[in-house]
JSON list of C-alpha atoms in Angstrom, two decimals:
[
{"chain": "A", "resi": 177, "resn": "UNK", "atom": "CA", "xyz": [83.58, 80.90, 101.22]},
{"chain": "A", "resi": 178, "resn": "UNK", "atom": "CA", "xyz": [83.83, 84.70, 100.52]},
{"chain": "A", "resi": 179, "resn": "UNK", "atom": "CA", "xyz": [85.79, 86.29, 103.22]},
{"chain": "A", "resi": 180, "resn": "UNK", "atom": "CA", "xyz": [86.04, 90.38, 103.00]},
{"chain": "A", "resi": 181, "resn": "UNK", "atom": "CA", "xyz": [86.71, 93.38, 104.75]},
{"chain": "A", "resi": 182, "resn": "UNK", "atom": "CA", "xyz": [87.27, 91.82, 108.37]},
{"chain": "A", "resi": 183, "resn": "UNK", "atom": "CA", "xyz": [89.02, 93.50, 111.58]},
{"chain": "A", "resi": 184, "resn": "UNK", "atom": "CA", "xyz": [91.73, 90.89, 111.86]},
{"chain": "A", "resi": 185, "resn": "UNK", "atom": "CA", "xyz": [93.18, 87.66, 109.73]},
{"chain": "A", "resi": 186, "resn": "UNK", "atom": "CA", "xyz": [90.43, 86.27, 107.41]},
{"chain": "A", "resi": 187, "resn": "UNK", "atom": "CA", "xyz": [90.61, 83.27, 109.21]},
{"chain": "A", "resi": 188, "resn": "UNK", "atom": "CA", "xyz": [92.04, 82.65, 112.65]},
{"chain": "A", "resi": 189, "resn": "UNK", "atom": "CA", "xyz": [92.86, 79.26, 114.10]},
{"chain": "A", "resi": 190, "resn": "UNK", "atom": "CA", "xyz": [93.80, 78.50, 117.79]},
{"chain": "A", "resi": 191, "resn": "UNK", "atom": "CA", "xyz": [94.16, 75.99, 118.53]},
{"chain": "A", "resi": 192, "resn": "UNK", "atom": "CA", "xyz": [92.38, 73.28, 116.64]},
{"chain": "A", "resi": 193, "resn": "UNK", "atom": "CA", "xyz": [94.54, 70.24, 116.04]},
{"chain": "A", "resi": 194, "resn": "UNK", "atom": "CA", "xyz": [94.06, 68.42, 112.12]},
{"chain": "A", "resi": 195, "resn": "UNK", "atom": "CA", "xyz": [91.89, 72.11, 111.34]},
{"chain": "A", "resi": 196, "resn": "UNK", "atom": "CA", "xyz": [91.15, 72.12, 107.43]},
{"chain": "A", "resi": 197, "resn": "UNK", "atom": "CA", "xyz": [91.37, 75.40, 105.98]},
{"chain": "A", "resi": 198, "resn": "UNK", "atom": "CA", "xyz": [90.17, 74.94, 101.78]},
{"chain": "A", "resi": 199, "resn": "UNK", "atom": "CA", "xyz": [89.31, 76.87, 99.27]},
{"chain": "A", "resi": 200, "resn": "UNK", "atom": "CA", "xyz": [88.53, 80.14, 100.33]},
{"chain": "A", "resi": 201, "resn": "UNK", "atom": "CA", "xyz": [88.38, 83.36, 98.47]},
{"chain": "A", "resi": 202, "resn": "UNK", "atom": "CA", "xyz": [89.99, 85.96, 101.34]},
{"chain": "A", "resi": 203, "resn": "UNK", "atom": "CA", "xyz": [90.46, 89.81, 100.54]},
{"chain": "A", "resi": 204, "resn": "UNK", "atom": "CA", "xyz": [90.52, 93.63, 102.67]},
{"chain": "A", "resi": 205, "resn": "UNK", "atom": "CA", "xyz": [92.08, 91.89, 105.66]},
{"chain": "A", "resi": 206, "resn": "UNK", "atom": "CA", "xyz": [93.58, 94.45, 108.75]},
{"chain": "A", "resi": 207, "resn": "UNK", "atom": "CA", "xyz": [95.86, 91.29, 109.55]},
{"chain": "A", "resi": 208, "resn": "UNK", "atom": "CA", "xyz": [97.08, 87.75, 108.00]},
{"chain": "A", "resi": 209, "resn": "UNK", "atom": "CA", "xyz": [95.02, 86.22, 105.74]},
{"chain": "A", "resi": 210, "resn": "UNK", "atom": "CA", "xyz": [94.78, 83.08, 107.45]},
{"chain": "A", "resi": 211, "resn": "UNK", "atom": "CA", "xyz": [96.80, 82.38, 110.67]},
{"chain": "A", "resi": 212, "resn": "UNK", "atom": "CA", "xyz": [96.83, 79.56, 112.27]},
{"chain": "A", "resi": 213, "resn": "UNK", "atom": "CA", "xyz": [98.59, 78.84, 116.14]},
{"chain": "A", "resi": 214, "resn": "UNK", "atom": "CA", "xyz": [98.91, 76.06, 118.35]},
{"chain": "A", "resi": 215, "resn": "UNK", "atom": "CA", "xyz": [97.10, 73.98, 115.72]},
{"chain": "A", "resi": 216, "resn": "UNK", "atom": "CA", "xyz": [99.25, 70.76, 114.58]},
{"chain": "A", "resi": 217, "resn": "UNK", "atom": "CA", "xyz": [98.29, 68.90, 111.36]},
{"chain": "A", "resi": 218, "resn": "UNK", "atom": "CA", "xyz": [96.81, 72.04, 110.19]},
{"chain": "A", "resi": 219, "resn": "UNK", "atom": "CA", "xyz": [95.56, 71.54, 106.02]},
{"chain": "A", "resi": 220, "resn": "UNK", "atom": "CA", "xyz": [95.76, 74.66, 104.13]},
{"chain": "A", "resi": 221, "resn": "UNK", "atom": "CA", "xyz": [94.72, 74.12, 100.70]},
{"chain": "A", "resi": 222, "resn": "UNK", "atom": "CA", "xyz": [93.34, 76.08, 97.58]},
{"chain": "A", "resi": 223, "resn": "UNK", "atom": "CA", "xyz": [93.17, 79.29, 99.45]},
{"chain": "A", "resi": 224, "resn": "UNK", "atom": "CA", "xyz": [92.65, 82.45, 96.82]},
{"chain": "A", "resi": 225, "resn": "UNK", "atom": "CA", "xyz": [94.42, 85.68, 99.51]},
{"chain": "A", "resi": 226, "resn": "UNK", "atom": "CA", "xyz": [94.38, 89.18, 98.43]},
{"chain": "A", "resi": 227, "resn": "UNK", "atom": "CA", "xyz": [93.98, 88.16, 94.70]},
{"chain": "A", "resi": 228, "resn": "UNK", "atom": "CA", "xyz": [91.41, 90.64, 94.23]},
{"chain": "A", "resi": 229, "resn": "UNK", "atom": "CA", "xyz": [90.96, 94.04, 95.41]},
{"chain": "A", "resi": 230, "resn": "UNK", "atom": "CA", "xyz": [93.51, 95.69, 94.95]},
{"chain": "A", "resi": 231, "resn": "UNK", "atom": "CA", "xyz": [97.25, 96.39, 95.99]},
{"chain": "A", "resi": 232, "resn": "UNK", "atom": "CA", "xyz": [97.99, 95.91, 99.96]},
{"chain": "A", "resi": 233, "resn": "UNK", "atom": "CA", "xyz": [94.50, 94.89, 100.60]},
{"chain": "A", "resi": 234, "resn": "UNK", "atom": "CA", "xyz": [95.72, 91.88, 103.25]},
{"chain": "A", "resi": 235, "resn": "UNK", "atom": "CA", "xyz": [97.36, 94.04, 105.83]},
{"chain": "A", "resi": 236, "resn": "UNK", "atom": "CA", "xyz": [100.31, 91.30, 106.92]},
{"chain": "A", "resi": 237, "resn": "UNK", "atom": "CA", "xyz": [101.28, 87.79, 105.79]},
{"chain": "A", "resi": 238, "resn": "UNK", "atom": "CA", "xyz": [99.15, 85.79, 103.28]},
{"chain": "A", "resi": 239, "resn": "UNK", "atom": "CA", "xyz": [99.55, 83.07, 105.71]},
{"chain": "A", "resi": 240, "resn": "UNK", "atom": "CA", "xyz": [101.07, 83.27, 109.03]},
{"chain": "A", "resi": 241, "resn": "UNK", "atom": "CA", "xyz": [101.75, 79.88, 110.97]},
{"chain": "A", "resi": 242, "resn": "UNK", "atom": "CA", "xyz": [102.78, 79.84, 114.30]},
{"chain": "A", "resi": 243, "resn": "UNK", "atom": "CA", "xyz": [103.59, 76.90, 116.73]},
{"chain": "A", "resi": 244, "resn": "UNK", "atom": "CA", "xyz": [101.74, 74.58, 113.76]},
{"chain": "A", "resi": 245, "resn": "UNK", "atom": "CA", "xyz": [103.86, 71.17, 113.24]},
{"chain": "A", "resi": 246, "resn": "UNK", "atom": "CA", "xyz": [103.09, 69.19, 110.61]},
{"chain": "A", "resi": 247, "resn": "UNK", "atom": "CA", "xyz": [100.92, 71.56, 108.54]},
{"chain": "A", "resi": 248, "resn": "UNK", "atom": "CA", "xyz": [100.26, 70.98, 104.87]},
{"chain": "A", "resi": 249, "resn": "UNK", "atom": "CA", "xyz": [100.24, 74.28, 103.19]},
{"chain": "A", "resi": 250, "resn": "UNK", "atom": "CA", "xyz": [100.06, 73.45, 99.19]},
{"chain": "A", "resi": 251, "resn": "UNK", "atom": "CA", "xyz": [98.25, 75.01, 95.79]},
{"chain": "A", "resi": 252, "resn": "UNK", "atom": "CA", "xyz": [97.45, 78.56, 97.86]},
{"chain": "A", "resi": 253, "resn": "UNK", "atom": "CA", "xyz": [97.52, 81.89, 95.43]},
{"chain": "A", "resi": 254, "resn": "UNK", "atom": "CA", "xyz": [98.50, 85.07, 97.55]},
{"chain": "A", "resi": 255, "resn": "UNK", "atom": "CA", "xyz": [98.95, 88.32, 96.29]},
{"chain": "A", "resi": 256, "resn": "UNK", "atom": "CA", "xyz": [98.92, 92.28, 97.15]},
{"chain": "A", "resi": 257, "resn": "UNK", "atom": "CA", "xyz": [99.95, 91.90, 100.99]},
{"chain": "A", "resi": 258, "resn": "UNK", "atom": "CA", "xyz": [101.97, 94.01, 102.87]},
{"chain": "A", "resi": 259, "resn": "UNK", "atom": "CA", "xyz": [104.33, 90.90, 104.33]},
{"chain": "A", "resi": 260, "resn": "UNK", "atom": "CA", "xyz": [108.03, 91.66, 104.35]},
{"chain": "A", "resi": 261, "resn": "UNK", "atom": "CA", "xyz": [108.48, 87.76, 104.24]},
{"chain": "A", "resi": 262, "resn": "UNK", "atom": "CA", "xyz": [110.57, 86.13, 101.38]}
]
C-alpha cells in the first residue's frame, strides 16, 4: 500500500495482538511512520518509511513501538525522519 501525506503515524496500531504490518511504501507523515502500542506479537516487515520525498518528510520515529512484546521488526528501509533515536 501507498501511504502519504497523513495527519498522524502512517499506520497506527492499538491494540491488535499478532497485527501484521508488510510491505508498505509510507512517506509526508506529521508523526511515526508506523507505531504500534499494546499490540504483542506485532510483524513488521518490508516496510519502505520516508524513502521518498524528501528530507524530514516522517515527522518522528520511522517506527515507534510501545508496550509491544515479542514484535518482529526485520528487512524495514527508513530514511529522512526527524527521530533523535540511535
Amino acid at each position: 500500500s501507498l501511504i502519504s501525506n497523513t495527519a498522524g503515524s502512517g499506520v497506527f496500531v492499538d491494540p491488535s495482538p499478532d497485527a501484521k504490518i508488510l510491505r508498505n511504501y509510507i512517506d509526508l507523515t506529521r508523526s511515526h511512520g508506523i507505531t504500534v502500542l499494546n499490540s504483542s506479537g506485532a510483524t513488521i516487515t518490508g516496510n519502505f518509511i520516508g524513502t521518498v520525498g524528501g528530507a524530514n518528510n516522517i515527522n518522528g520515529d520511522g517506527i515507534h513501538l510501545e508496550h509491544a512484546d515479542n514484535a518482529l521488526v526485520n528487512q524495514n528501509a527508513i530514511g529522512n525522519t526527524t527521530s533523535t533515536a540511535f
